CSV table of C-alpha atoms in Angstrom, one decimal:
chain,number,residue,atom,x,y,z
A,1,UNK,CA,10.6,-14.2,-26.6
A,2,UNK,CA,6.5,-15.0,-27.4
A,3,UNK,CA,7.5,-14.8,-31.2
A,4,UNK,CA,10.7,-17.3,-30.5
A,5,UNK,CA,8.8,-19.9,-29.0
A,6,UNK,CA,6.3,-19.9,-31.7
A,7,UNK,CA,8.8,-20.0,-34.3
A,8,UNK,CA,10.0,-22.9,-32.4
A,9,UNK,CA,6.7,-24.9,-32.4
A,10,UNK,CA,6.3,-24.4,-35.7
A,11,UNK,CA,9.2,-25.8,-36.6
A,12,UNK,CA,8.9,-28.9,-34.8
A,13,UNK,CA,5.3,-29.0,-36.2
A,14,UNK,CA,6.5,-29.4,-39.8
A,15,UNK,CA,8.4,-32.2,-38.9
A,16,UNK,CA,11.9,-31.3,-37.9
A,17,UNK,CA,13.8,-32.9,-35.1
A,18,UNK,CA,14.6,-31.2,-31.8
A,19,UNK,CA,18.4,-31.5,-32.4
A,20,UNK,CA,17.7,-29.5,-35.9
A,21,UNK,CA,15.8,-26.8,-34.3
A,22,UNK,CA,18.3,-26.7,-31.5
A,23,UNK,CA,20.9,-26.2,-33.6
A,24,UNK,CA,19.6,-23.9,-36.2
A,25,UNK,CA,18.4,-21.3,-33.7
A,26,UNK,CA,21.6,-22.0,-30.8
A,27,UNK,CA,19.0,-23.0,-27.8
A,28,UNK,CA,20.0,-25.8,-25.9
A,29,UNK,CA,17.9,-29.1,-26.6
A,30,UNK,CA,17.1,-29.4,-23.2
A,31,UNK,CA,15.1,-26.3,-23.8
A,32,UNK,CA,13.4,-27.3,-27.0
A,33,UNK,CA,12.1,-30.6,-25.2
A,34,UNK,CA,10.5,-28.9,-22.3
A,35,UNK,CA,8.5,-26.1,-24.7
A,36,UNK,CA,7.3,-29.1,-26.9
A,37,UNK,CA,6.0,-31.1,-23.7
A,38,UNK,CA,4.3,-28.1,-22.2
A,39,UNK,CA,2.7,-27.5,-25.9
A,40,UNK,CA,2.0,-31.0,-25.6
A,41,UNK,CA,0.5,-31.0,-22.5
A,42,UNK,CA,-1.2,-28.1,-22.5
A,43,UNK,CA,-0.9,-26.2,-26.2
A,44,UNK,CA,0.3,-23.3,-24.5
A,45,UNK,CA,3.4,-22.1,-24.5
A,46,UNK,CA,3.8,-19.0,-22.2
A,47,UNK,CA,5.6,-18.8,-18.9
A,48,UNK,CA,3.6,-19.9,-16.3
A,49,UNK,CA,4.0,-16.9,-13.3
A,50,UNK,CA,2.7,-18.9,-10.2
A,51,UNK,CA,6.4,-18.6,-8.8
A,52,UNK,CA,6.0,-18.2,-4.4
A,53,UNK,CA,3.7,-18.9,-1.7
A,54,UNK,CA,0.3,-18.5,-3.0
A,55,UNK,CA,-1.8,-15.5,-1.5
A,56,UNK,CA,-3.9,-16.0,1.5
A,57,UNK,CA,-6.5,-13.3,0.7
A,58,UNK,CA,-8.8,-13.0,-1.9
A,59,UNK,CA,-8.8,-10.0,-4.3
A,60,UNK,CA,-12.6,-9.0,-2.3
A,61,UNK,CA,-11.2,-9.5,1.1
A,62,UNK,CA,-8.3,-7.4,0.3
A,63,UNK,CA,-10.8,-4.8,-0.4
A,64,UNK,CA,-12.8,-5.7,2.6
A,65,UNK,CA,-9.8,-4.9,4.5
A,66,UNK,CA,-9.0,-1.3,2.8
A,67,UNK,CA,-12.3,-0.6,3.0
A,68,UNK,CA,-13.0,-1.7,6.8
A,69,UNK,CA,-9.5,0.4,7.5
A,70,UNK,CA,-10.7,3.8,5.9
A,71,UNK,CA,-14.8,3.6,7.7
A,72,UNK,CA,-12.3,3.2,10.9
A,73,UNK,CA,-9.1,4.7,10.2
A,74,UNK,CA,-7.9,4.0,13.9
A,75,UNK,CA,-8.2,0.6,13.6
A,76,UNK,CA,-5.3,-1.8,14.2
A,77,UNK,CA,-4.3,-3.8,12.2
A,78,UNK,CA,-4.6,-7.0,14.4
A,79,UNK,CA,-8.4,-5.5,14.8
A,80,UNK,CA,-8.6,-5.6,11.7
A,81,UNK,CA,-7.3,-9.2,11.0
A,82,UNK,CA,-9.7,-10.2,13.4
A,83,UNK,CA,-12.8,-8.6,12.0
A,84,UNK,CA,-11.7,-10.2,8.4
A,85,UNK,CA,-11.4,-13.8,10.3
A,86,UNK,CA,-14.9,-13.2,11.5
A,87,UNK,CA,-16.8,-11.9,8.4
A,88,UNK,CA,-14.9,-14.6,6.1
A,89,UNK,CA,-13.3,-17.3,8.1
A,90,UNK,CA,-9.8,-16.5,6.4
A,91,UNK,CA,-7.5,-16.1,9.5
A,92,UNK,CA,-4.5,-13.6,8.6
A,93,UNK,CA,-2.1,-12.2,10.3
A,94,UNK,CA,-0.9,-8.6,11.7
A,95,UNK,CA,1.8,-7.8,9.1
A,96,UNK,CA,-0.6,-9.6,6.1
A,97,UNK,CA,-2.8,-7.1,6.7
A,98,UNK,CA,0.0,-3.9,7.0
A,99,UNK,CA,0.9,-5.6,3.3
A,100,UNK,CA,-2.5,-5.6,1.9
A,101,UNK,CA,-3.1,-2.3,3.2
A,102,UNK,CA,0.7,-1.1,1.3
A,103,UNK,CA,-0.3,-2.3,-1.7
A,104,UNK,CA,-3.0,0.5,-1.8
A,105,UNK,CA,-1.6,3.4,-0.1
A,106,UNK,CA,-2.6,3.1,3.3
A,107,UNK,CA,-0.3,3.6,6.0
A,108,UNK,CA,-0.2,3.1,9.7
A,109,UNK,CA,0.8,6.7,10.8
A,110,UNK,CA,0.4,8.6,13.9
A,111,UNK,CA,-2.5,11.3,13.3
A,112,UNK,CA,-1.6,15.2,13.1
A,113,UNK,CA,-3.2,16.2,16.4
A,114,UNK,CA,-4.5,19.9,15.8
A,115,UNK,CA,-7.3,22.1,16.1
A,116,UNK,CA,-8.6,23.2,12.4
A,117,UNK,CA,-9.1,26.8,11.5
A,118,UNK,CA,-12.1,27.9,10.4
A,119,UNK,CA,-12.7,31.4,8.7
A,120,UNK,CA,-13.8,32.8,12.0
A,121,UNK,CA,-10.6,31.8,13.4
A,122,UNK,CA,-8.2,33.0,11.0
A,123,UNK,CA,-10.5,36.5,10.8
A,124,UNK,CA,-10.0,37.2,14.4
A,125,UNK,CA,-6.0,36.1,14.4
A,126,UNK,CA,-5.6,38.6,11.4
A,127,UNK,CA,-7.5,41.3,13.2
A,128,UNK,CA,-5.6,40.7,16.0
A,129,UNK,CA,-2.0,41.1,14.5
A,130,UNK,CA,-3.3,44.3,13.0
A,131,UNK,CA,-4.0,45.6,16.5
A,132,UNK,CA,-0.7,44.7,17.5
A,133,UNK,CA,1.5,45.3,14.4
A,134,UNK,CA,2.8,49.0,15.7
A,135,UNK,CA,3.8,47.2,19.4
A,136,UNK,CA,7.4,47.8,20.7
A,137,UNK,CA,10.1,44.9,21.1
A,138,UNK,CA,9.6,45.8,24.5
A,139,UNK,CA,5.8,45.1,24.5
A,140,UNK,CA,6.7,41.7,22.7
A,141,UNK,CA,9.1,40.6,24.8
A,142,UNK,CA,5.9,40.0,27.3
A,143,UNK,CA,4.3,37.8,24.4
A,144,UNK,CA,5.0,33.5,24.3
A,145,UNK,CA,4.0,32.3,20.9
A,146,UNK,CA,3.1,28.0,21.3
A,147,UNK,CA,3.0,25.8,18.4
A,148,UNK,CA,0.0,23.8,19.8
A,149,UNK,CA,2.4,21.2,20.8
A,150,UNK,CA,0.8,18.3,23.3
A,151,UNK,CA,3.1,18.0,26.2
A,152,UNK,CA,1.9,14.9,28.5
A,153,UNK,CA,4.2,14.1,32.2
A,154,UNK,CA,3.6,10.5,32.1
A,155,UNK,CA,4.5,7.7,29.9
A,156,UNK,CA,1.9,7.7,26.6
A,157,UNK,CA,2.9,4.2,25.7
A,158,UNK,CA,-0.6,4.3,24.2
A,159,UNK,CA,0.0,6.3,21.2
A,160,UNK,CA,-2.7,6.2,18.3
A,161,UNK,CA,-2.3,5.2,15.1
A,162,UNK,CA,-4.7,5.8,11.6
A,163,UNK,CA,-4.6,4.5,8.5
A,164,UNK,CA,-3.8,7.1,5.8
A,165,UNK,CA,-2.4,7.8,2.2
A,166,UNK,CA,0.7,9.3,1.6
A,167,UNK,CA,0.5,13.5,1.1
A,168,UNK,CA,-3.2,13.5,3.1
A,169,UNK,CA,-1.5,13.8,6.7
A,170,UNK,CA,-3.8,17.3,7.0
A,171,UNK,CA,-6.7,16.2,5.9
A,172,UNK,CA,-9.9,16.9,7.8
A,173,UNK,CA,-10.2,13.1,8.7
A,174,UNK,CA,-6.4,12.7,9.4
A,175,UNK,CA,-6.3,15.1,12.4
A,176,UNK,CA,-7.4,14.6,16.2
């Protein structure tokens, strides 16, 4: 399209009418007047991509933001808007920062909440199971295995929230 509209300036450069360079390469006139204005006006003739709302945010407070969010992954994200309003003076709000923070991978997601292994750990579990791999069902059958599940009786309408990448949910920084 780049290689079209420069055929077309040249044309009308040599001297040819809009209504001949219309017609000899079937584009509308109306078209051929508003490329010759902006070459005109500006002697450019590429597409000018400024369509929408412009952005609020900088490209460095958008990394002010990702950055702020991964020192202090439980952050939210109206903390976060806040602390931005009062290191810059921009004032954004809540789901600005969720979309900054998409644009680069980082999620709001509620953390993994485990106790890591360590070697020592997983050496005692495995010496363990050996000293119980020749038990009888009926020996089991006294055993409850738990899957480290949190059970809470009241109402956690408090739940926590980091700010992660996709595939690092069981990282070391991810977990409570």
């Amino acid at each position: 399209m780049i290689f079209l509209r420069d055929r077309i300036i040249g044309r009308l450069e040599c001297g040819r009418t809009q209504l001949e360079v219309s017609e000899e390469l079937g584009i509308a006139q109306s078209v051929i007047s508003r490329l010759w204005q902006r070459f005109q006006d500006d002697g450019n003739v590429s597409r000018c991509y400024s369509i929408g709302r412009p952005r609020v945010t900088t490209p460095n407070e958008d990394r002010y933001l990702a950055v702020t969010a991964k020192r202090n992954r439980r952050s939210t994200a109206s903390g976060l808007s806040r602390q931005l309003s009062s290191a810059t003076g921009t004032t954004v709000s809540r789901q600005t920062v969720y979309r900054r923070l998409g644009h680069i991978d980082l999620y709001a997601r509620r953390p993994v909440r485990c106790v890591p292994l360590t070697a020592t750990h997983c050496r005692l579990r495995l010496a363990w199971s050996r000293e119980h791999a020749l038990w009888t069902p009926q020996q089991w059958s006294c055993v409850m295995f738990s899957d480290e599940s949190r059970f809470s009786l009241q109402s956690d309408s408090r739940r926590t929230f980091i700010w992660r990448a996709p595939g690092t949910r069981y990282h070391q920084e991810n977990t409570i």
